[in-house]
PDB file of C-alpha atoms in Angstrom:
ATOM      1  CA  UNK A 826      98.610 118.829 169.186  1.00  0.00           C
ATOM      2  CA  UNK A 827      98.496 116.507 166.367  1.00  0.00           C
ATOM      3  CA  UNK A 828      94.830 114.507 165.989  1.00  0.00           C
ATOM      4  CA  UNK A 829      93.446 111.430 164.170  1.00  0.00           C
ATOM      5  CA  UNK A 830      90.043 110.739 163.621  1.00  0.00           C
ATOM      6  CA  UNK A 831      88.748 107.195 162.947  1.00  0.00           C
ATOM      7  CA  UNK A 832      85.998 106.490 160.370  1.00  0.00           C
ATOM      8  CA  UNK A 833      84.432 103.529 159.119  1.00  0.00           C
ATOM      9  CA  UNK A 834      85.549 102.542 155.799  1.00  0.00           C
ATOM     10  CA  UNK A 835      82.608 101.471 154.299  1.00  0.00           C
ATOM     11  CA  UNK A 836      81.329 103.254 151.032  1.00  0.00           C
ATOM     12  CA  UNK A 837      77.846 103.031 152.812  1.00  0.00           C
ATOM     13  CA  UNK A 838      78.961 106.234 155.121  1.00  0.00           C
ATOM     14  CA  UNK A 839      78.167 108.317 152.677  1.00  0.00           C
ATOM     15  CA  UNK A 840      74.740 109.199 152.207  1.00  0.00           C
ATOM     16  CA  UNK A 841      72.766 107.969 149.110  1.00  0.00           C
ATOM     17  CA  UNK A 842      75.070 105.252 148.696  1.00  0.00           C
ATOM     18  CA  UNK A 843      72.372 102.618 150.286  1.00  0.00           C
ATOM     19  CA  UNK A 844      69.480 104.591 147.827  1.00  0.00           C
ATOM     20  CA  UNK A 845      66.456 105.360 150.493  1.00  0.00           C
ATOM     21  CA  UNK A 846      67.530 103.101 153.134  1.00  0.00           C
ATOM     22  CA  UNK A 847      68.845 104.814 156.601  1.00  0.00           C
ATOM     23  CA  UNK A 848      71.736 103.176 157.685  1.00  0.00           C
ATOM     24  CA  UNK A 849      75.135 104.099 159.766  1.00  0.00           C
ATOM     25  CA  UNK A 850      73.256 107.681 160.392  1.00  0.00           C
ATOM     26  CA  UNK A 851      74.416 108.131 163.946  1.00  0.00           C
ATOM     27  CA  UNK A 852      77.965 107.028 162.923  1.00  0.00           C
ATOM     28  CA  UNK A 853      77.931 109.475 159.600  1.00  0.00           C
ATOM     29  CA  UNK A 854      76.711 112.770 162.275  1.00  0.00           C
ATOM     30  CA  UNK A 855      79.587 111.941 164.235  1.00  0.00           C
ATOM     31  CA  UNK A 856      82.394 111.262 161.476  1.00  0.00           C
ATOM     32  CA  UNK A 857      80.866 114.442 159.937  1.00  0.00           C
ATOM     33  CA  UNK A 858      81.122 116.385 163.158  1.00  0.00           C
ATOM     34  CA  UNK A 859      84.917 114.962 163.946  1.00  0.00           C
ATOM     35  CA  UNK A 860      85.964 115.807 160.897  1.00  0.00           C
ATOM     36  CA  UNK A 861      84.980 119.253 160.931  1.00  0.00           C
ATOM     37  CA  UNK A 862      86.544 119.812 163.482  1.00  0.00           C
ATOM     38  CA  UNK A 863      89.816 117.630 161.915  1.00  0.00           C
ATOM     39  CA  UNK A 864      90.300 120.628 159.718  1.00  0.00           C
ATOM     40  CA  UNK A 865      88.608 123.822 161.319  1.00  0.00           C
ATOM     41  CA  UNK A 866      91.947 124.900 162.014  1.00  0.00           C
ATOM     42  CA  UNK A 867      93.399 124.741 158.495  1.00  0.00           C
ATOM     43  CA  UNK A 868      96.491 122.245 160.100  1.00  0.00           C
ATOM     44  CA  UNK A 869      99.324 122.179 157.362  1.00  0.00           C
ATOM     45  CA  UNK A 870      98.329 119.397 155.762  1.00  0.00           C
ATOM     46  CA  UNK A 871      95.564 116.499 155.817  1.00  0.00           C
ATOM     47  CA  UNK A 872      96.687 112.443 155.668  1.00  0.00           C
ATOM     48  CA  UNK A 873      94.338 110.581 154.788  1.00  0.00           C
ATOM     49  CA  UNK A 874      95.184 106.572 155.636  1.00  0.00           C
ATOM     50  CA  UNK A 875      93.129 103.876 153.929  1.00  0.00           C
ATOM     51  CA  UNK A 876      92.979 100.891 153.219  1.00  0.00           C
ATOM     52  CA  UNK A 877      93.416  99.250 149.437  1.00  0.00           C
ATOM     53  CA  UNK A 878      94.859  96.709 147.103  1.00  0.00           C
ATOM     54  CA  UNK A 879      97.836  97.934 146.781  1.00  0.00           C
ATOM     55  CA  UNK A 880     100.430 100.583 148.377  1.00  0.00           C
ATOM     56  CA  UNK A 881     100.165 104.448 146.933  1.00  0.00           C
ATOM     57  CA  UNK A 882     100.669 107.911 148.122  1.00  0.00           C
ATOM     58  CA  UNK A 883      99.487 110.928 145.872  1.00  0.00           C
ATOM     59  CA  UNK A 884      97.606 113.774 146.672  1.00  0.00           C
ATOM     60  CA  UNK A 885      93.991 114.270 146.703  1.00  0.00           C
ATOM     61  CA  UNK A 886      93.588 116.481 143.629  1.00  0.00           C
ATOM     62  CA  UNK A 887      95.526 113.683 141.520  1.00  0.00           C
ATOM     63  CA  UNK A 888      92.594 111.315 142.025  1.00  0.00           C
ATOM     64  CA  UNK A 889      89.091 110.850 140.685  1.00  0.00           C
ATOM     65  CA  UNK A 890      86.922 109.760 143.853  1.00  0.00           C
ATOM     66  CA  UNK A 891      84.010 108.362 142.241  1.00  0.00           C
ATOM     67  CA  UNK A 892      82.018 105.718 143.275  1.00  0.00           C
ATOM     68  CA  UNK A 893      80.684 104.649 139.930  1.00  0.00           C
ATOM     69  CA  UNK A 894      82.530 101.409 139.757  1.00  0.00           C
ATOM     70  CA  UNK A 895      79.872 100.119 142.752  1.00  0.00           C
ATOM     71  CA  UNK A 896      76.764 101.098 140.501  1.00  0.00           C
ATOM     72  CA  UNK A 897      76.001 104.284 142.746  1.00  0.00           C
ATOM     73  CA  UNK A 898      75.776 106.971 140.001  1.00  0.00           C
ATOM     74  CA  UNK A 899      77.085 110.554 141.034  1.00  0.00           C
ATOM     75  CA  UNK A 900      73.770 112.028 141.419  1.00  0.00           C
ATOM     76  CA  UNK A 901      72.394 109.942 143.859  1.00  0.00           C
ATOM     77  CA  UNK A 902      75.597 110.463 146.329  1.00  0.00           C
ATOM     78  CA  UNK A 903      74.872 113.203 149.038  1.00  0.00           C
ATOM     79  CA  UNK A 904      78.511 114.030 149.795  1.00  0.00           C
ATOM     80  CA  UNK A 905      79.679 115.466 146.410  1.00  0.00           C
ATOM     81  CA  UNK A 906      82.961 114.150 144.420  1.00  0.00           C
ATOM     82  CA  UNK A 907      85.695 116.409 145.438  1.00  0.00           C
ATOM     83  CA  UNK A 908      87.814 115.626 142.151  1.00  0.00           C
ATOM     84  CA  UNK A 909      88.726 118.000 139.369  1.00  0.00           C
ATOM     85  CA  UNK A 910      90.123 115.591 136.886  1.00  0.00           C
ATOM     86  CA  UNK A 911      88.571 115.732 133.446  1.00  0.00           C
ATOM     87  CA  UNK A 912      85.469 114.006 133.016  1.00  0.00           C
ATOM     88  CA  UNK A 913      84.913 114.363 137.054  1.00  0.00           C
ATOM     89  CA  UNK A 914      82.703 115.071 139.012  1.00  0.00           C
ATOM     90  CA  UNK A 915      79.930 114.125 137.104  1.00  0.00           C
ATOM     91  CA  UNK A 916      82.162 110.816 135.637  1.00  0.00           C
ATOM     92  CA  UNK A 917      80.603 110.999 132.053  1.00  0.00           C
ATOM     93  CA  UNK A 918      84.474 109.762 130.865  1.00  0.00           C
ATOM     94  CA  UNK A 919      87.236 108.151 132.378  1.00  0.00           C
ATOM     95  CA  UNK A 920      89.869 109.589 134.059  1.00  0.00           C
ATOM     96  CA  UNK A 921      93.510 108.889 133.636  1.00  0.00           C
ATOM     97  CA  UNK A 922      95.029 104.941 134.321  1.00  0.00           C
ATOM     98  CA  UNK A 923      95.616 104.724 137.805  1.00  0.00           C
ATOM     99  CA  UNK A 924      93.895 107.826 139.047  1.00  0.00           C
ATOM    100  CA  UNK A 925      90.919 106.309 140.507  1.00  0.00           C
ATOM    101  CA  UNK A 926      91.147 106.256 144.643  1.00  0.00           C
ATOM    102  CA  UNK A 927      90.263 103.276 146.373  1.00  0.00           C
ATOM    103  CA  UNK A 928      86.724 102.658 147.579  1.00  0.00           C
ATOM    104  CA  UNK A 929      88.235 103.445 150.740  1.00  0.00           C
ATOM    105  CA  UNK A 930      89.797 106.662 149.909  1.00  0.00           C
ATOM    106  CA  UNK A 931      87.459 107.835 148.130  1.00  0.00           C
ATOM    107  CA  UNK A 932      85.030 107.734 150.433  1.00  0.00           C
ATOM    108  CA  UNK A 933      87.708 109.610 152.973  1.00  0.00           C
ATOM    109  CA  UNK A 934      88.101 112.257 150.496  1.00  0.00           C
ATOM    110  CA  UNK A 935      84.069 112.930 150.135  1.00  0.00           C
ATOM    111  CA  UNK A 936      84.355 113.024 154.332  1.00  0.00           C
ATOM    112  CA  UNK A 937      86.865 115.492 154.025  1.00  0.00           C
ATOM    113  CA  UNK A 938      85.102 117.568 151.239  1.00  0.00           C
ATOM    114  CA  UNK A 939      81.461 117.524 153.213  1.00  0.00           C
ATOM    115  CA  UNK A 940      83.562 118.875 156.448  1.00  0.00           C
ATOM    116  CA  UNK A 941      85.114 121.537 154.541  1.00  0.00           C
ATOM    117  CA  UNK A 942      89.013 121.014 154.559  1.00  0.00           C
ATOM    118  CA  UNK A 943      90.803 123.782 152.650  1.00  0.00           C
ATOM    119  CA  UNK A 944      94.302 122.411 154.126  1.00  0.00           C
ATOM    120  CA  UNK A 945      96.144 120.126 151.160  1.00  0.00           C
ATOM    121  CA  UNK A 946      95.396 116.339 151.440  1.00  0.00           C
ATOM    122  CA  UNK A 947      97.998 113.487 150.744  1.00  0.00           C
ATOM    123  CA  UNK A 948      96.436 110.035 150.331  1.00  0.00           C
ATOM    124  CA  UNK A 949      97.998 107.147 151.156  1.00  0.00           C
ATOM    125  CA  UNK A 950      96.463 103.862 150.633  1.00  0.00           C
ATOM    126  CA  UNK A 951      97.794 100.752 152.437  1.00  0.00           C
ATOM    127  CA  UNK A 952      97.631  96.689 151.412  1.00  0.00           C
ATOM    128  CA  UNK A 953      97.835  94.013 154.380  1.00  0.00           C
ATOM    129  CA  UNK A 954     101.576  94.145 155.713  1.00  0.00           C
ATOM    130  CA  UNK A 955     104.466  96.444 156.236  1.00  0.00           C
ATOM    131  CA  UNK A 956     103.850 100.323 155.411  1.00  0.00           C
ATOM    132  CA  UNK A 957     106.707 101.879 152.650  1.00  0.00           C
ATOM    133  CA  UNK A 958     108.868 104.012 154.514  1.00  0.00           C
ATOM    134  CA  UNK A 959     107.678 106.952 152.688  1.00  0.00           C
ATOM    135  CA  UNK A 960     103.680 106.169 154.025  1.00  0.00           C
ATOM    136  CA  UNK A 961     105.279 105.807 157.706  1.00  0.00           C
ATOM    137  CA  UNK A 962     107.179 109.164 156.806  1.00  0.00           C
ATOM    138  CA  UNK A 963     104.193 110.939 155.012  1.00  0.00           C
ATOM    139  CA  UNK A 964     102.119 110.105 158.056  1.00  0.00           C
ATOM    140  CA  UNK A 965     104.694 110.963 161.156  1.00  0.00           C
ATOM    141  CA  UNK A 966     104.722 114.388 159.976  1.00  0.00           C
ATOM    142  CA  UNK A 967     100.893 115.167 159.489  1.00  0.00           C
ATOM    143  CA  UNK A 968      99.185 117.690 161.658  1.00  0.00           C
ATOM    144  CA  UNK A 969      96.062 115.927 161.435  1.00  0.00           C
ATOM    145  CA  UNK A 970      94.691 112.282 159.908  1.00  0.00           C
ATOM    146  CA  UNK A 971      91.521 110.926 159.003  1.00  0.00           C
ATOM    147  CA  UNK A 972      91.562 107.103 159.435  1.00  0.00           C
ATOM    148  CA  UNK A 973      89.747 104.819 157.222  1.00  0.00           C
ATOM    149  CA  UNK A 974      88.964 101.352 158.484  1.00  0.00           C
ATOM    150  CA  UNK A 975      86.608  98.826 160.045  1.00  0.00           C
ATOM    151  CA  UNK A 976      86.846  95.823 162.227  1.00  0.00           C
ATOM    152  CA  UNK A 977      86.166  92.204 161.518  1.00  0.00           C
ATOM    153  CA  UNK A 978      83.877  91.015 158.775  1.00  0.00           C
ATOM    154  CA  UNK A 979      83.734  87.554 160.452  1.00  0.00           C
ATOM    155  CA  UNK A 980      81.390  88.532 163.185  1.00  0.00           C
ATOM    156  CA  UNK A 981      78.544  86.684 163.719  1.00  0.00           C
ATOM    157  CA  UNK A 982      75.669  85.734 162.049  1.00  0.00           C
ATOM    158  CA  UNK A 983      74.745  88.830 160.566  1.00  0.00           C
ATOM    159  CA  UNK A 984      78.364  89.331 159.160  1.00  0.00           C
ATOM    160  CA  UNK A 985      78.903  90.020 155.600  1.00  0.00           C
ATOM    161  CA  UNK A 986      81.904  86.963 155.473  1.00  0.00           C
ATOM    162  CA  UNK A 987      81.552  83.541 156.781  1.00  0.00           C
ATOM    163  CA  UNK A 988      81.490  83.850 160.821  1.00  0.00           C
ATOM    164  CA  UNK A 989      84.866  83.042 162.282  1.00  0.00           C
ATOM    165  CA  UNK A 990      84.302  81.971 166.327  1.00  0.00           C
ATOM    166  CA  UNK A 991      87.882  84.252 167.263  1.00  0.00           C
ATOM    167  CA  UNK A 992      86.422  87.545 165.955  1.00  0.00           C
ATOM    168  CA  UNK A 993      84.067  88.399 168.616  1.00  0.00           C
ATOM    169  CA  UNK A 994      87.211  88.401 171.130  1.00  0.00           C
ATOM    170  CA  UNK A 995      89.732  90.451 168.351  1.00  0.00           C
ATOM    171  CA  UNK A 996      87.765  92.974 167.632  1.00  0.00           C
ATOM    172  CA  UNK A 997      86.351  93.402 171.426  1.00  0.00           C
ATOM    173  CA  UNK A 998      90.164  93.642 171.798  1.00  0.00           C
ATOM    174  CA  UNK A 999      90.656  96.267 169.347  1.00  0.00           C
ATOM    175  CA  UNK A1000      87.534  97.985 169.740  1.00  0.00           C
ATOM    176  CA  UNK A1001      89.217  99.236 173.225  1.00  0.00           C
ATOM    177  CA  UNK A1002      92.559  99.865 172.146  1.00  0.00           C
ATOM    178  CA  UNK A1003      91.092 102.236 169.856  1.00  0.00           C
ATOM    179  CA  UNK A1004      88.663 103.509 172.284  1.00  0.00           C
ATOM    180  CA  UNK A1005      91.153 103.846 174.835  1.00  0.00           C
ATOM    181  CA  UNK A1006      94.711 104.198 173.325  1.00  0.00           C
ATOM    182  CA  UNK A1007      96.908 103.581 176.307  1.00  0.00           C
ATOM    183  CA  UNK A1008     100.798 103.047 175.531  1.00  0.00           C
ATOM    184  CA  UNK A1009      99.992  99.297 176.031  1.00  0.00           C
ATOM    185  CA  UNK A1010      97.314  99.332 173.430  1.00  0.00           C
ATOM    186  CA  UNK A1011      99.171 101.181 171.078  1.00  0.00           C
ATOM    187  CA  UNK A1012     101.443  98.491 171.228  1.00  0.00           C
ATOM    188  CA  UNK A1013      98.930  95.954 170.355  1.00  0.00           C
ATOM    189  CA  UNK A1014      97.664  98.136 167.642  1.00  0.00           C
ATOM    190  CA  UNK A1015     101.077  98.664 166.403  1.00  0.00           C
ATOM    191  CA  UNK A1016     101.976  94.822 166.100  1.00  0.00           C
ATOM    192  CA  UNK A1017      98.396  93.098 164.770  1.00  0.00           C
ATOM    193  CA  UNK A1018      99.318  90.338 163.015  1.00  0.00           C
ATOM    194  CA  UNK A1019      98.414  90.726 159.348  1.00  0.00           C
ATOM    195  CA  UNK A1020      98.028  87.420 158.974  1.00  0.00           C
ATOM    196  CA  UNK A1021      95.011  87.321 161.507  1.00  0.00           C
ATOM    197  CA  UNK A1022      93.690  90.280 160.093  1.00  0.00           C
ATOM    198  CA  UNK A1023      93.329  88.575 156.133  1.00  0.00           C
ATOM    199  CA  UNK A1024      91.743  85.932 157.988  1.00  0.00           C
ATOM    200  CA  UNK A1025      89.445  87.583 159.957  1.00  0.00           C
ATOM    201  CA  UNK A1026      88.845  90.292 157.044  1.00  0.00           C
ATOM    202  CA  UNK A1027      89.714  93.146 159.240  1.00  0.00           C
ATOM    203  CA  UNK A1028      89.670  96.075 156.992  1.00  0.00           C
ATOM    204  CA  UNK A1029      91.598  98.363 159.357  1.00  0.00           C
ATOM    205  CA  UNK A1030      94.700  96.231 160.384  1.00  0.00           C
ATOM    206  CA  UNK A1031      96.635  98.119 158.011  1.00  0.00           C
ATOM    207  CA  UNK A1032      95.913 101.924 158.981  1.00  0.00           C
ATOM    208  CA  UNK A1033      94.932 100.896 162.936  1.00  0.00           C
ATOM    209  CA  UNK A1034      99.077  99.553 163.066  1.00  0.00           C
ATOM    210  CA  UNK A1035     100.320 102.674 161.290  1.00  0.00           C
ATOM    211  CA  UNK A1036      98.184 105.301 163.018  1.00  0.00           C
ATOM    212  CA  UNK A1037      99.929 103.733 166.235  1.00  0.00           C
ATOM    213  CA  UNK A1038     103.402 103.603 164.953  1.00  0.00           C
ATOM    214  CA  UNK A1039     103.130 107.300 164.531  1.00  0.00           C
ATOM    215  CA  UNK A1040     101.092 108.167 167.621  1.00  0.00           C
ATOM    216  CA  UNK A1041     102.388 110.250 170.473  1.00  0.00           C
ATOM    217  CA  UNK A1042     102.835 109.304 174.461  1.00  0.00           C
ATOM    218  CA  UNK A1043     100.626 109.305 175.928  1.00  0.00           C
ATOM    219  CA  UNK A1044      97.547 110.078 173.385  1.00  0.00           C
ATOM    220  CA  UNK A1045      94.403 111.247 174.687  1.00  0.00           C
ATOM    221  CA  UNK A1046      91.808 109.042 172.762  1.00  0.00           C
ATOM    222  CA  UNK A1047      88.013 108.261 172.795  1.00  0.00           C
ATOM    223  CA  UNK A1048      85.207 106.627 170.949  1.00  0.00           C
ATOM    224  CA  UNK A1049      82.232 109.025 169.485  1.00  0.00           C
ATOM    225  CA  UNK A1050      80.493 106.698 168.415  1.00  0.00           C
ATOM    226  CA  UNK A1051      79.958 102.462 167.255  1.00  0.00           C
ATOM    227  CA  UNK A1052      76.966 100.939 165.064  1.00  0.00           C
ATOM    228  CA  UNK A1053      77.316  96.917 164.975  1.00  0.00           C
ATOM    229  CA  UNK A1054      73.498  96.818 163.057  1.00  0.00           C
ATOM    230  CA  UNK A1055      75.496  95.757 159.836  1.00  0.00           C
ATOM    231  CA  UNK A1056      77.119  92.843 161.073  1.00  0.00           C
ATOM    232  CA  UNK A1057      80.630  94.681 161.213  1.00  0.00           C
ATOM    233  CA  UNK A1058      81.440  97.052 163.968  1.00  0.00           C
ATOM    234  CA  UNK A1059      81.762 100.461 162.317  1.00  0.00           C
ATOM    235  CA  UNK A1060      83.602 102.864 164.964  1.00  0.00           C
ATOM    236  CA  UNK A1061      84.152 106.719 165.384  1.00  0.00           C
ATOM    237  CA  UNK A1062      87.141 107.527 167.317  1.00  0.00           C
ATOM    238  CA  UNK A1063      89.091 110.609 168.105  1.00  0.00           C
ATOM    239  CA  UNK A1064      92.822 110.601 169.092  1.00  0.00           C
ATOM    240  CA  UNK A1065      95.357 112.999 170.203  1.00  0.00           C
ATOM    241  CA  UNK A1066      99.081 113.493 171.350  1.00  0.00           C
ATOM    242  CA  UNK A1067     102.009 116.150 172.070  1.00  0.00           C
ATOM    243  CA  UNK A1068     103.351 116.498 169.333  1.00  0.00           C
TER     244      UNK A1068
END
């Protein structure tokens, strides 16, 4: 039975990232947790969908993951760079043009590492819109995905964007499509307009539509686990389907 597992795709689930602060901990014990058990089985291979800039598949060991670039330096990150490129982990040079992962992925690939995959890892990184048919291709025939993405940025006061009055009701809406993935909201999932999601800054449009273009019927889903204390709703979710 194939599964996904949705994370948050904030750089601050990974501890040491907010220096002494606590924050996200009950979310990072259950994306920790979920993801264990993501790869306990050693499934044929790992997807990791996240979002980014622009499009790109590669696999994992083709990428540096390092988390310099947001002036967190290697040795104060608890979940240890998983790259073997040279200069990596410790970062003291630069790896190749174009081998640095996303923020995003990155962080996905230190989840993956910490839980203890052994399976091989593809990474595909998604911008706002249509999925290449190789990512909707790469991702149809994973045994198992790990998710990267948040909800709305726009929400409320506390929200790290400009508060937008429509995002309380969008990402109520896809808070329980994710939570609950009926054929009906997999359909809603599947056909988010990306054009709402840039406005509303919803990190996870992208991955959320593909994860549910790919899905099974019916998929067994449920949520693990939500913290809303940064002014974005950061989500844990675990889905399955026949395959």
């Amino acid at each position: 039975m194939p599964t996904a597992v949705i994370v948050p795709q904030t750089a601050l689930l990974v501890p040491g990232v907010a220096g002494r602060s606590e924050v996200l901990t009950a979310v990072r014990t259950a994306a920790l947790a979920a993801s264990r058990e993501l790869v306990a089985e050693r499934p044929a291979r790992v997807v990791l969908l996240a979002p980014a800039a622009e499009n790109r598949a590669a696999p994992a060991d083709e990428l540096c993951t390092s988390l310099v670039g947001l002036g967190v330096p290697e040795h104060a990150v608890g979940w240890p760079a998983p790259c073997g490129l040279a200069g990596c982990p410790a970062h003291e040079s630069s790896p190749p043009h174009g081998a640095h992962a996303g923020v995003a992925a990155a962080v996905g690939l230190r989840l993956l590492a910490a839980a203890g995959v052994t399976s091989p890892v593809s990474v595909v990184e998604l911008a706002p819109g249509e999925p290449s048919a190789g990512a909707s291709e790469l991702a149809s025939r994973a045994d198992a995905l790990l998710v990267l993405g948040s909800l709305s940025a726009r929400h409320g006061e506390r929200a790290p964007r400009a508060a937008d009055p429509r995002a309380p009701e969008v990402d109520a809406r896809l808070a329980a499509d994710l939570s609950a993935a009926s054929p009906e909201a997999i359909d809603r999932l599947a056909s988010f307009d990306p054009g709402l999601a840039e406005q509303l800054d919803v990190g996870g449009a992208a991955t959320f539509a593909l994860l549910a273009r790919v899905a099974g019927r019916p998929t067994i889903s449920e949520l693990l686990a939500r913290d809303d204390s940064l002014g974005v709703a950061h989500l844990v979710a675990r889905w399955r389907w026949a395959a």
